mmCIF file with all atom_site columns, C-alpha atoms and ligand atoms in Angstrom:
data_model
loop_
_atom_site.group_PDB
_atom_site.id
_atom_site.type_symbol
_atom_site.label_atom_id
_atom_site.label_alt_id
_atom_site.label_comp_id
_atom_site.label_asym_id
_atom_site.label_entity_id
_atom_site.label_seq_id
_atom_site.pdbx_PDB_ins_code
_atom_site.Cartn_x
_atom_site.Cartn_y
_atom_site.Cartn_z
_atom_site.occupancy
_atom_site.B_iso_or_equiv
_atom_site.pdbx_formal_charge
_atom_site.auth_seq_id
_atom_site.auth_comp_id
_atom_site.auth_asym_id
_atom_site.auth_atom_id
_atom_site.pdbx_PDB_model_num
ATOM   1   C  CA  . UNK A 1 1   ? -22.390 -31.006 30.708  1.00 0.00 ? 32  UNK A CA  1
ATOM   2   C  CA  . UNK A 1 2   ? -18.710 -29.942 29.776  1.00 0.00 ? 33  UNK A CA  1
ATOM   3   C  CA  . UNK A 1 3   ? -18.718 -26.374 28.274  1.00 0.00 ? 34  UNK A CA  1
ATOM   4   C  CA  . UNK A 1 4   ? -16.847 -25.820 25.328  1.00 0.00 ? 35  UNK A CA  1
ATOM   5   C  CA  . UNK A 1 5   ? -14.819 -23.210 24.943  1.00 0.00 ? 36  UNK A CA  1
ATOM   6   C  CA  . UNK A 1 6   ? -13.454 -22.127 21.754  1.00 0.00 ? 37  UNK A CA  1
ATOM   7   C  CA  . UNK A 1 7   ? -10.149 -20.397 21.211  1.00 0.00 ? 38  UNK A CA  1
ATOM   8   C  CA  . UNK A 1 8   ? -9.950  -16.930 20.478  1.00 0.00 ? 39  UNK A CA  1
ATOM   9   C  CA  . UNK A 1 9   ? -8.881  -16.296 16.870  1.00 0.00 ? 40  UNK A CA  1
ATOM   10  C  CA  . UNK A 1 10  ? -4.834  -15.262 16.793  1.00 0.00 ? 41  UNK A CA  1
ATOM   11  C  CA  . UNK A 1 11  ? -5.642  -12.796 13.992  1.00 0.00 ? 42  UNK A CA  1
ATOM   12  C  CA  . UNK A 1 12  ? -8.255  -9.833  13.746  1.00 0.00 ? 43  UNK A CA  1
ATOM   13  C  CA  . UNK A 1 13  ? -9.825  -9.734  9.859   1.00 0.00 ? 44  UNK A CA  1
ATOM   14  C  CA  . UNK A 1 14  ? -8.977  -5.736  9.679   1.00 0.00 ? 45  UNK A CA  1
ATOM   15  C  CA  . UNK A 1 15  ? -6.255  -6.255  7.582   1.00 0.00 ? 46  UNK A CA  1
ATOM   16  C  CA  . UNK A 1 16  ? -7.744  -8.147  5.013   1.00 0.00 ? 47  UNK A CA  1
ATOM   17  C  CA  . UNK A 1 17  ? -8.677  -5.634  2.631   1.00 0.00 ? 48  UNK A CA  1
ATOM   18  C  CA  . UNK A 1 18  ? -5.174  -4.214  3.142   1.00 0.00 ? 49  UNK A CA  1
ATOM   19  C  CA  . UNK A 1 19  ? -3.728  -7.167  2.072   1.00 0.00 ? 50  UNK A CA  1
ATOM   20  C  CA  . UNK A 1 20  ? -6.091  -8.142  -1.168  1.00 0.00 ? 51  UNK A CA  1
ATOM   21  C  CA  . UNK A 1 21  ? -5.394  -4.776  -2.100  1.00 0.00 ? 52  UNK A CA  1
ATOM   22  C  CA  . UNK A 1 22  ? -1.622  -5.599  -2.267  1.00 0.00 ? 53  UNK A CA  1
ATOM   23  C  CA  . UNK A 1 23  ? -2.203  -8.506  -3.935  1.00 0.00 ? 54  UNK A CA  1
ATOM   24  C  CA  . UNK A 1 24  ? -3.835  -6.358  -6.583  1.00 0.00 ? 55  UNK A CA  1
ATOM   25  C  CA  . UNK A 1 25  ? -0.898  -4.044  -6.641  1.00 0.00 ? 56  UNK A CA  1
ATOM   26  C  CA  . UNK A 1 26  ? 1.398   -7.031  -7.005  1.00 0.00 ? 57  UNK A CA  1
ATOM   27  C  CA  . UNK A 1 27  ? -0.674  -7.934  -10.074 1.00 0.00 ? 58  UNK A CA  1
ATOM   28  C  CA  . UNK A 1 28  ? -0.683  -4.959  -11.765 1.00 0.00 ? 59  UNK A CA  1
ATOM   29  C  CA  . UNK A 1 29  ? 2.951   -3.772  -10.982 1.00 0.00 ? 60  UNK A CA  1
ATOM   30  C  CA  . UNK A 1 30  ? 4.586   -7.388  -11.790 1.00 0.00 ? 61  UNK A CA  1
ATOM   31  C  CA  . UNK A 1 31  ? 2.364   -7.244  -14.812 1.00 0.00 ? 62  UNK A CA  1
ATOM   32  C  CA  . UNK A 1 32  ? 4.599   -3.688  -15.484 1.00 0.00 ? 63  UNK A CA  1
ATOM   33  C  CA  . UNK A 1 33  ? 7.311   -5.467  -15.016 1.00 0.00 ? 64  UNK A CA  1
ATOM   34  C  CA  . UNK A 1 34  ? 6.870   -8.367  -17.915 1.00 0.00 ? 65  UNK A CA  1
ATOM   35  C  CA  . UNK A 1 35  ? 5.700   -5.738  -20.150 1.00 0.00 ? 66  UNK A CA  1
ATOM   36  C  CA  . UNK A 1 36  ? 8.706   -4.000  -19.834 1.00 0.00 ? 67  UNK A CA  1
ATOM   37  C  CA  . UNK A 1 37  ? 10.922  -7.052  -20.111 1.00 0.00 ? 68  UNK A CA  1
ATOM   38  C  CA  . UNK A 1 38  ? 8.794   -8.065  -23.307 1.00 0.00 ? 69  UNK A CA  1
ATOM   39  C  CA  . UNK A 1 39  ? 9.134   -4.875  -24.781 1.00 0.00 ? 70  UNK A CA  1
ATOM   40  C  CA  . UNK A 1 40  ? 12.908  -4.052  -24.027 1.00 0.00 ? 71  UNK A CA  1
ATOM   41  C  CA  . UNK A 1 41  ? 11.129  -0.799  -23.141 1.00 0.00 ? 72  UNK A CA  1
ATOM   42  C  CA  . UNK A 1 42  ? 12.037  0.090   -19.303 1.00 0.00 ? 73  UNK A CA  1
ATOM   43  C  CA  . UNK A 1 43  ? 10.756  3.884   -19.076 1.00 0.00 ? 74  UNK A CA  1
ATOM   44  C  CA  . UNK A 1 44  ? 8.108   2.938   -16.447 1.00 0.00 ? 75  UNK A CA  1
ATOM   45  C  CA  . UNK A 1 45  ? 10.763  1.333   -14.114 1.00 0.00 ? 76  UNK A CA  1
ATOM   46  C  CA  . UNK A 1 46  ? 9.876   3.725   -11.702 1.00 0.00 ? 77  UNK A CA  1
ATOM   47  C  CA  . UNK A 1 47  ? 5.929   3.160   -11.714 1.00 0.00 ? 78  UNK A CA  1
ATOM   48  C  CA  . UNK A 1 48  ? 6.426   -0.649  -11.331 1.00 0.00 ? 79  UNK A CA  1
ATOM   49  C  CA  . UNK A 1 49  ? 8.797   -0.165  -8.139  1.00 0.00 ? 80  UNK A CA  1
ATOM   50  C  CA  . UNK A 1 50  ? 6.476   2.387   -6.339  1.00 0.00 ? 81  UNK A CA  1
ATOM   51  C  CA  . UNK A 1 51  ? 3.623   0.029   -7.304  1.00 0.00 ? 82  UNK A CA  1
ATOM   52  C  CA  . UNK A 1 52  ? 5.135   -3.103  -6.101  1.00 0.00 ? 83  UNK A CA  1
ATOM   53  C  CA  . UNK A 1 53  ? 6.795   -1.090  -2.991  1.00 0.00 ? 84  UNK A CA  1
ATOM   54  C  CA  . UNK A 1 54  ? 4.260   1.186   -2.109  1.00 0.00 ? 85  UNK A CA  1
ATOM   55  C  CA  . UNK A 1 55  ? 1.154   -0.925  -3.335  1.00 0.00 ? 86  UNK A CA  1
ATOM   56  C  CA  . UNK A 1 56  ? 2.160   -4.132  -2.489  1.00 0.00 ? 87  UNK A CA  1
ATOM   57  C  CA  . UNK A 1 57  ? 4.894   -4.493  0.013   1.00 0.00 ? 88  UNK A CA  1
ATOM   58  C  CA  . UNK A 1 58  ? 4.226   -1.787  2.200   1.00 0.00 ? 89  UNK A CA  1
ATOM   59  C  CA  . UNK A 1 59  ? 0.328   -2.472  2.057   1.00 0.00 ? 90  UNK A CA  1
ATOM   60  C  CA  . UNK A 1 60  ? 0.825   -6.263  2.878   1.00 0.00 ? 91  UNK A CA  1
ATOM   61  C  CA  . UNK A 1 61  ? 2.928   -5.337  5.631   1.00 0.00 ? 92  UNK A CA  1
ATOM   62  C  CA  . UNK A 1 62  ? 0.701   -2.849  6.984   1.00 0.00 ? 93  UNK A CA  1
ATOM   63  C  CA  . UNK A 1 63  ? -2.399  -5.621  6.378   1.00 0.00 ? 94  UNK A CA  1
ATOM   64  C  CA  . UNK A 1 64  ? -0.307  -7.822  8.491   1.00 0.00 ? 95  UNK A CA  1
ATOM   65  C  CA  . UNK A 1 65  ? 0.433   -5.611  11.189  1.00 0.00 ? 96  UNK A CA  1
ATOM   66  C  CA  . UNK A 1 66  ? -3.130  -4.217  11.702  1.00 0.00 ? 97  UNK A CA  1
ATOM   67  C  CA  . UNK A 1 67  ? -4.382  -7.988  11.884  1.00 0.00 ? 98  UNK A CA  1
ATOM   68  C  CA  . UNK A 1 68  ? -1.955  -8.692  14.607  1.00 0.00 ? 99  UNK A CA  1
ATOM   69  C  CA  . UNK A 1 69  ? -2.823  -5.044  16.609  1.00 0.00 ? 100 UNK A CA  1
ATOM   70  C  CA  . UNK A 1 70  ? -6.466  -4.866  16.265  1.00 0.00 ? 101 UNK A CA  1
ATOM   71  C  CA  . UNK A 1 71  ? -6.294  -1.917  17.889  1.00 0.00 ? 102 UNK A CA  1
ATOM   72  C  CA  . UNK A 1 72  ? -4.170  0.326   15.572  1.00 0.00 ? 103 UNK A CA  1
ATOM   73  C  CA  . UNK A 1 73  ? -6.242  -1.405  12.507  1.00 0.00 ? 104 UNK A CA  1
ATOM   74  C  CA  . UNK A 1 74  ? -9.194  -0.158  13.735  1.00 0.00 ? 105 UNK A CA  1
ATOM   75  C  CA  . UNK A 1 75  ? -8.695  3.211   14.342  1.00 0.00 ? 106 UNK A CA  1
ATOM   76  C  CA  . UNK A 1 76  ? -9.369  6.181   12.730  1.00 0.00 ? 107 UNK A CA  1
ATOM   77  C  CA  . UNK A 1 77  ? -5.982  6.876   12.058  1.00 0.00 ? 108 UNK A CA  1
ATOM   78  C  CA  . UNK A 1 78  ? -5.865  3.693   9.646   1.00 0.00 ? 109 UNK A CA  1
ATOM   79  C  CA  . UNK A 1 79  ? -8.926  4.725   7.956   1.00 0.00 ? 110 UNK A CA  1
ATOM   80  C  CA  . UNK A 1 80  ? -7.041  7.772   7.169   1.00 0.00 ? 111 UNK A CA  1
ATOM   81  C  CA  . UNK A 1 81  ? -3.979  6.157   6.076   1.00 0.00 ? 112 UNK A CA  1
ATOM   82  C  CA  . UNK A 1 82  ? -5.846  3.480   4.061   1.00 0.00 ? 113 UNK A CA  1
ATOM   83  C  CA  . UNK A 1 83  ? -7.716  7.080   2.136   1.00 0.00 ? 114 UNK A CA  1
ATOM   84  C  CA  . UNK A 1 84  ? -4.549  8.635   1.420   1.00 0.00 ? 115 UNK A CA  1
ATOM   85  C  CA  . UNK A 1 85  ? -3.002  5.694   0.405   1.00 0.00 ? 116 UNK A CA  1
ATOM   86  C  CA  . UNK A 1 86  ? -5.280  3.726   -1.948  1.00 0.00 ? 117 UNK A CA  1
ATOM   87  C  CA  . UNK A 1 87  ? -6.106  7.359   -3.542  1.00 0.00 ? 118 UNK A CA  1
ATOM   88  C  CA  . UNK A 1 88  ? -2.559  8.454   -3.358  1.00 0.00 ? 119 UNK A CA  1
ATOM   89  C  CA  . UNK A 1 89  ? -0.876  5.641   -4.945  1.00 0.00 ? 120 UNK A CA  1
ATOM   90  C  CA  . UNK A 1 90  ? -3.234  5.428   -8.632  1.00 0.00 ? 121 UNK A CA  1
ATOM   91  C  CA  . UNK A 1 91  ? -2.819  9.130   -9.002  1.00 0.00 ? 122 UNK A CA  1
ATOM   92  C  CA  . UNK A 1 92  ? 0.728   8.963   -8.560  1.00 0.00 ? 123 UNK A CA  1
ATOM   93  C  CA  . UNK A 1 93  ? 1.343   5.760   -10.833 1.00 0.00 ? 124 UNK A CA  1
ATOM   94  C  CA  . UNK A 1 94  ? -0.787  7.590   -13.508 1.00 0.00 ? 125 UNK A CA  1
ATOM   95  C  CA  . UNK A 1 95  ? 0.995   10.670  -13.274 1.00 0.00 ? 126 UNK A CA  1
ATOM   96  C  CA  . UNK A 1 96  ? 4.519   9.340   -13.094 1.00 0.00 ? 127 UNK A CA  1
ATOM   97  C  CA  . UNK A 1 97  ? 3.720   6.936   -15.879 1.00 0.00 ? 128 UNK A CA  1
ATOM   98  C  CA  . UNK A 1 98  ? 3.092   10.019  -18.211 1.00 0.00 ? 129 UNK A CA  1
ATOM   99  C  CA  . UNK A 1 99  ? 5.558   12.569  -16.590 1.00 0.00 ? 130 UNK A CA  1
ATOM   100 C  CA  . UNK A 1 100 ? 8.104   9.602   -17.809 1.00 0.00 ? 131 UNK A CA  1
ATOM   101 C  CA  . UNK A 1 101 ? 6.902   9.940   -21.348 1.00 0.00 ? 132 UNK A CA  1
ATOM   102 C  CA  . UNK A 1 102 ? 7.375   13.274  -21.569 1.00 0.00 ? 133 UNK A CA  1
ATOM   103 C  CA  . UNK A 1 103 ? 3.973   15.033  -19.866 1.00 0.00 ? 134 UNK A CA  1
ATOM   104 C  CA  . UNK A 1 104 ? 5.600   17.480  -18.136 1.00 0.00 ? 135 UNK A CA  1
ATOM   105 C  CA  . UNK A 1 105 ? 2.345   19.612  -17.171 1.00 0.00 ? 136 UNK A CA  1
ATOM   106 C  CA  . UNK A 1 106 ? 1.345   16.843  -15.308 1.00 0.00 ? 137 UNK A CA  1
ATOM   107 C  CA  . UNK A 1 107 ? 4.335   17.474  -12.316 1.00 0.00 ? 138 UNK A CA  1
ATOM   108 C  CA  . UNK A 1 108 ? 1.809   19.294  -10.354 1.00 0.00 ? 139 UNK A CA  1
ATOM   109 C  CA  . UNK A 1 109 ? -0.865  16.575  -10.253 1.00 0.00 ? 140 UNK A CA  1
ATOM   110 C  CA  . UNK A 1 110 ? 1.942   14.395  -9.177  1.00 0.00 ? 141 UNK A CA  1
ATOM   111 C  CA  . UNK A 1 111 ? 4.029   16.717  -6.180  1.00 0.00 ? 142 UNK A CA  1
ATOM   112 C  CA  . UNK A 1 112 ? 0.279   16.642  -4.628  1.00 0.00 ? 143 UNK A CA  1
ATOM   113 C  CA  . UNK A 1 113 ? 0.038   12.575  -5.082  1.00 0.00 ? 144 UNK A CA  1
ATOM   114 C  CA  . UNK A 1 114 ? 3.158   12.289  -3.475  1.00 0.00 ? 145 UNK A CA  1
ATOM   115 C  CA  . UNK A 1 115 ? 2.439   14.614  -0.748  1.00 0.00 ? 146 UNK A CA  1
ATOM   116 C  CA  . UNK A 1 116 ? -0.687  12.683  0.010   1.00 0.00 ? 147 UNK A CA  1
ATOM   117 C  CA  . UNK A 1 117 ? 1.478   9.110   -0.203  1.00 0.00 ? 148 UNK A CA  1
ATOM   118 C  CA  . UNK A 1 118 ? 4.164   10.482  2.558   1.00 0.00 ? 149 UNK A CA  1
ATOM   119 C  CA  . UNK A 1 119 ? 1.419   11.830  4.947   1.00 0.00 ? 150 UNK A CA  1
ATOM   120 C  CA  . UNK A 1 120 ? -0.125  8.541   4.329   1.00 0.00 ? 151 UNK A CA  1
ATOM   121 C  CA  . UNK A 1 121 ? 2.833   7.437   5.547   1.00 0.00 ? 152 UNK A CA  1
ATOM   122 C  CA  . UNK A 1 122 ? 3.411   9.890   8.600   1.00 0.00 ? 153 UNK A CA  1
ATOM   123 C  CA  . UNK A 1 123 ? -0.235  8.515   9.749   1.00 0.00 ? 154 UNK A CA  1
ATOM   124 C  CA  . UNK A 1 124 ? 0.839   5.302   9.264   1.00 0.00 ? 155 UNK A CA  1
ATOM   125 C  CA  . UNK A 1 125 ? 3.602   6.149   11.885  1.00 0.00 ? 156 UNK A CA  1
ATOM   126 C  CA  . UNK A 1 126 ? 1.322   7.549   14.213  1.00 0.00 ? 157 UNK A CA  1
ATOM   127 C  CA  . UNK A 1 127 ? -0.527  4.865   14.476  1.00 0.00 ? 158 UNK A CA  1
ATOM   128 C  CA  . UNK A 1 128 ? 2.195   2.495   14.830  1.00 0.00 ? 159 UNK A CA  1
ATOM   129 C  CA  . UNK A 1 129 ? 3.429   4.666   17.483  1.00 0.00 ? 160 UNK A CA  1
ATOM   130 C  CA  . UNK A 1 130 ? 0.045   5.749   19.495  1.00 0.00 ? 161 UNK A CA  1
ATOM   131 C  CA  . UNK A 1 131 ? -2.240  2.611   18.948  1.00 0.00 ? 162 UNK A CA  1
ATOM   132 C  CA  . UNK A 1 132 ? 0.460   -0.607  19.065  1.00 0.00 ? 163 UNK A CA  1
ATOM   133 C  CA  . UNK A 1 133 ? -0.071  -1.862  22.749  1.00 0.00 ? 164 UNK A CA  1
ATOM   134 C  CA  . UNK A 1 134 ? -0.034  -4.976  24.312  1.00 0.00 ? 165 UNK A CA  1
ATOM   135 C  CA  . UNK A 1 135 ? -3.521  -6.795  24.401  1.00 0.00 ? 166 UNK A CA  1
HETATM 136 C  C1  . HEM B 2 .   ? 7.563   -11.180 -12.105 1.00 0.00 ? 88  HEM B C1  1
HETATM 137 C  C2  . HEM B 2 .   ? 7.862   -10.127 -11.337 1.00 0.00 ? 88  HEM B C2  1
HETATM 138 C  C3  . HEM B 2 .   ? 8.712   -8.955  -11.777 1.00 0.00 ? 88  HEM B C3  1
HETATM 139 C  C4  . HEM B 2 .   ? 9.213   -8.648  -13.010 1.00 0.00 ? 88  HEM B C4  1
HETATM 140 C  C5  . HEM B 2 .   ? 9.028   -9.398  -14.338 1.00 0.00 ? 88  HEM B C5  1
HETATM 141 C  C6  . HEM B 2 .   ? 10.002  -7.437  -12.841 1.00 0.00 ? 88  HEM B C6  1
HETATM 142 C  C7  . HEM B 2 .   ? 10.677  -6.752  -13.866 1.00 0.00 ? 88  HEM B C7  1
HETATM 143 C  C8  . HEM B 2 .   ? 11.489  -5.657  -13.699 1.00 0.00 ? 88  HEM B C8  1
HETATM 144 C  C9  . HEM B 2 .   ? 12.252  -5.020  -14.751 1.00 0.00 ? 88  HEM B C9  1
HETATM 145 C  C10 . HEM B 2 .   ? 12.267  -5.464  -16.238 1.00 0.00 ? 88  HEM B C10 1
HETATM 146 C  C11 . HEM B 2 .   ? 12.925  -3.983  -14.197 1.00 0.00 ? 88  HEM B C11 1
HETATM 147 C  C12 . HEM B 2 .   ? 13.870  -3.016  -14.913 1.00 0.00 ? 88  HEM B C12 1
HETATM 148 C  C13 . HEM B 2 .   ? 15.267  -3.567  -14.843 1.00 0.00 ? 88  HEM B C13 1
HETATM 149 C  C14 . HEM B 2 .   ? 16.304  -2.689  -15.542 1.00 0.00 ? 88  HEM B C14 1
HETATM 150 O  O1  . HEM B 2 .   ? 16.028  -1.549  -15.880 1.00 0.00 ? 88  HEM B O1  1
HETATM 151 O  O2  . HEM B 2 .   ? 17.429  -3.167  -15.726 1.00 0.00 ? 88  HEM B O2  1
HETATM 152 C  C15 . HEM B 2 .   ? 12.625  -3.946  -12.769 1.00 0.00 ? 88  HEM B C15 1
HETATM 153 C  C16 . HEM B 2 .   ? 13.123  -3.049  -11.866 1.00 0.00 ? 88  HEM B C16 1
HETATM 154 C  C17 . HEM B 2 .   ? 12.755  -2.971  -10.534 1.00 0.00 ? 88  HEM B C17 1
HETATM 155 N  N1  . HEM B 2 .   ? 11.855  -3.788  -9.888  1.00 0.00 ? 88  HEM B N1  1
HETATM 156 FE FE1 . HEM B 2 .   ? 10.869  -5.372  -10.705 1.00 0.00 ? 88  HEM B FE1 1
HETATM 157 N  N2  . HEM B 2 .   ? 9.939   -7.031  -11.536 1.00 0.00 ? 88  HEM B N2  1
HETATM 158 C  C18 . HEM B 2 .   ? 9.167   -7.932  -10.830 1.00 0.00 ? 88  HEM B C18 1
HETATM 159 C  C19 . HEM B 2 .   ? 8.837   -7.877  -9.478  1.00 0.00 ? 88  HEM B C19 1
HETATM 160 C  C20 . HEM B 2 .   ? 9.222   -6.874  -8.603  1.00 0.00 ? 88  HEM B C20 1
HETATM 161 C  C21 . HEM B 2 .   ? 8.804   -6.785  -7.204  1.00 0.00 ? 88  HEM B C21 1
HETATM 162 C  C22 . HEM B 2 .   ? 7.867   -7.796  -6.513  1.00 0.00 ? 88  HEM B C22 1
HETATM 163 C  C23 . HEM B 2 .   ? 9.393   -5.659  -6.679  1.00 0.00 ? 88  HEM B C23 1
HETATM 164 C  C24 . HEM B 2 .   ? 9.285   -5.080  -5.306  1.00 0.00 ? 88  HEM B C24 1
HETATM 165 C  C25 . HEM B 2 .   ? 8.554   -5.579  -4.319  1.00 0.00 ? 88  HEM B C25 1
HETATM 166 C  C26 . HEM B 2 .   ? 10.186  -5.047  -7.746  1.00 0.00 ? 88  HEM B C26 1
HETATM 167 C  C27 . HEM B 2 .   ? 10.945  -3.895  -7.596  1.00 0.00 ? 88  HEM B C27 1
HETATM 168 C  C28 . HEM B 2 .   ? 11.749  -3.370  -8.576  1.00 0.00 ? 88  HEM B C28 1
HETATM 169 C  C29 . HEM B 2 .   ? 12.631  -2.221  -8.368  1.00 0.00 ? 88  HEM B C29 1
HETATM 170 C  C30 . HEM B 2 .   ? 12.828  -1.457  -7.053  1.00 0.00 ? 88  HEM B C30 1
HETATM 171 C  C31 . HEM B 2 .   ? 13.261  -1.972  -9.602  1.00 0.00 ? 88  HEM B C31 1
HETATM 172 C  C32 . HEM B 2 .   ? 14.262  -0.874  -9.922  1.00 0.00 ? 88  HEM B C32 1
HETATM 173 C  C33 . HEM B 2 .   ? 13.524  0.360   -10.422 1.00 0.00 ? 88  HEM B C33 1
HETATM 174 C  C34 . HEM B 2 .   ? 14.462  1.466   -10.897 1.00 0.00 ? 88  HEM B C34 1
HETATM 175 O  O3  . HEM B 2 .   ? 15.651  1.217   -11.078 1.00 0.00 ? 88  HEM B O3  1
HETATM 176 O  O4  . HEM B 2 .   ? 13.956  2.583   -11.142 1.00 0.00 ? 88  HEM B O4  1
HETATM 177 N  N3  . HEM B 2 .   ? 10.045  -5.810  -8.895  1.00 0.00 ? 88  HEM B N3  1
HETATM 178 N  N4  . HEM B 2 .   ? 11.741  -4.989  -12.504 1.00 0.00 ? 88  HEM B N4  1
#
């Protein structure tokens, strides 16, 4: 009898979460973005860009990338920037959002959000640059 084989799957699934994460970002930073075109009220400019940049374009990406190199998705290193991002990233829009309305004893709480987001990023890097090899 003829075996069968099936082909391997082109994609690993590790990114997924990544990128319905983004998706939620998208949502919720597009959803800024009406508002404030409704409204003629564009103070929280700056949380919809870092939402829709950081949340959803650079998550998507990164969701893309791990799905195509299994091996830097699934390593610890993208645990770690998946932590510091998705914990990062609400902090920061929360914080920004009232340091733009005048909550200025809020700057610390966001200087430590944005610390976490860039060595987010910096792990992000390393991983790119330690764990993307050829199958
Ligand atoms: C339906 C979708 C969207 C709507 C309704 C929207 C709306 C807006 C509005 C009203 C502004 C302020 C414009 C001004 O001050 O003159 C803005 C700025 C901006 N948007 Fe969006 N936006 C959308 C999607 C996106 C997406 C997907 C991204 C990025 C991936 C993005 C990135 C930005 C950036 C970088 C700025 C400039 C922020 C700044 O100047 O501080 N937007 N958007």
């Amino acid at each position: 009898m003829q075996q069968v084989t099936q082909p391997a799957p082109a994609f690993s699934s590790v990114g997924i979460i990544w990128i319905k994460l983004a998706i939620v970002y998208l949502m919720i930073g597009v959803g800024i973005g009406i508002a404030m075109g409704a409204s003629e009220n564009f103070t929280l400019r700056p949380v919809h860009a870092h939402i829709n940049l950081l949340g959803w374009a650079t998550m998507a990406l990164a969701g893309l990338i791990y799905s195509v190199f299994p091996q830097a998705g699934m390593s610890k290193l993208a645990k770690v920037h998946f932590w510091l991002n998705n914990i990062s990233l609400p902090v920061m829009a929360i914080a920004l959002s009232l340091l733009v309305n005048g909550h200025r004893e809020i700057v610390p709480v966001l200087a430590a959000s944005e610390i976490a987001a860039a060595l987010g990023i910096i792990v992000f890097a390393a991983n790119i640059f330690l764990n993307l090899k050829k199958a």
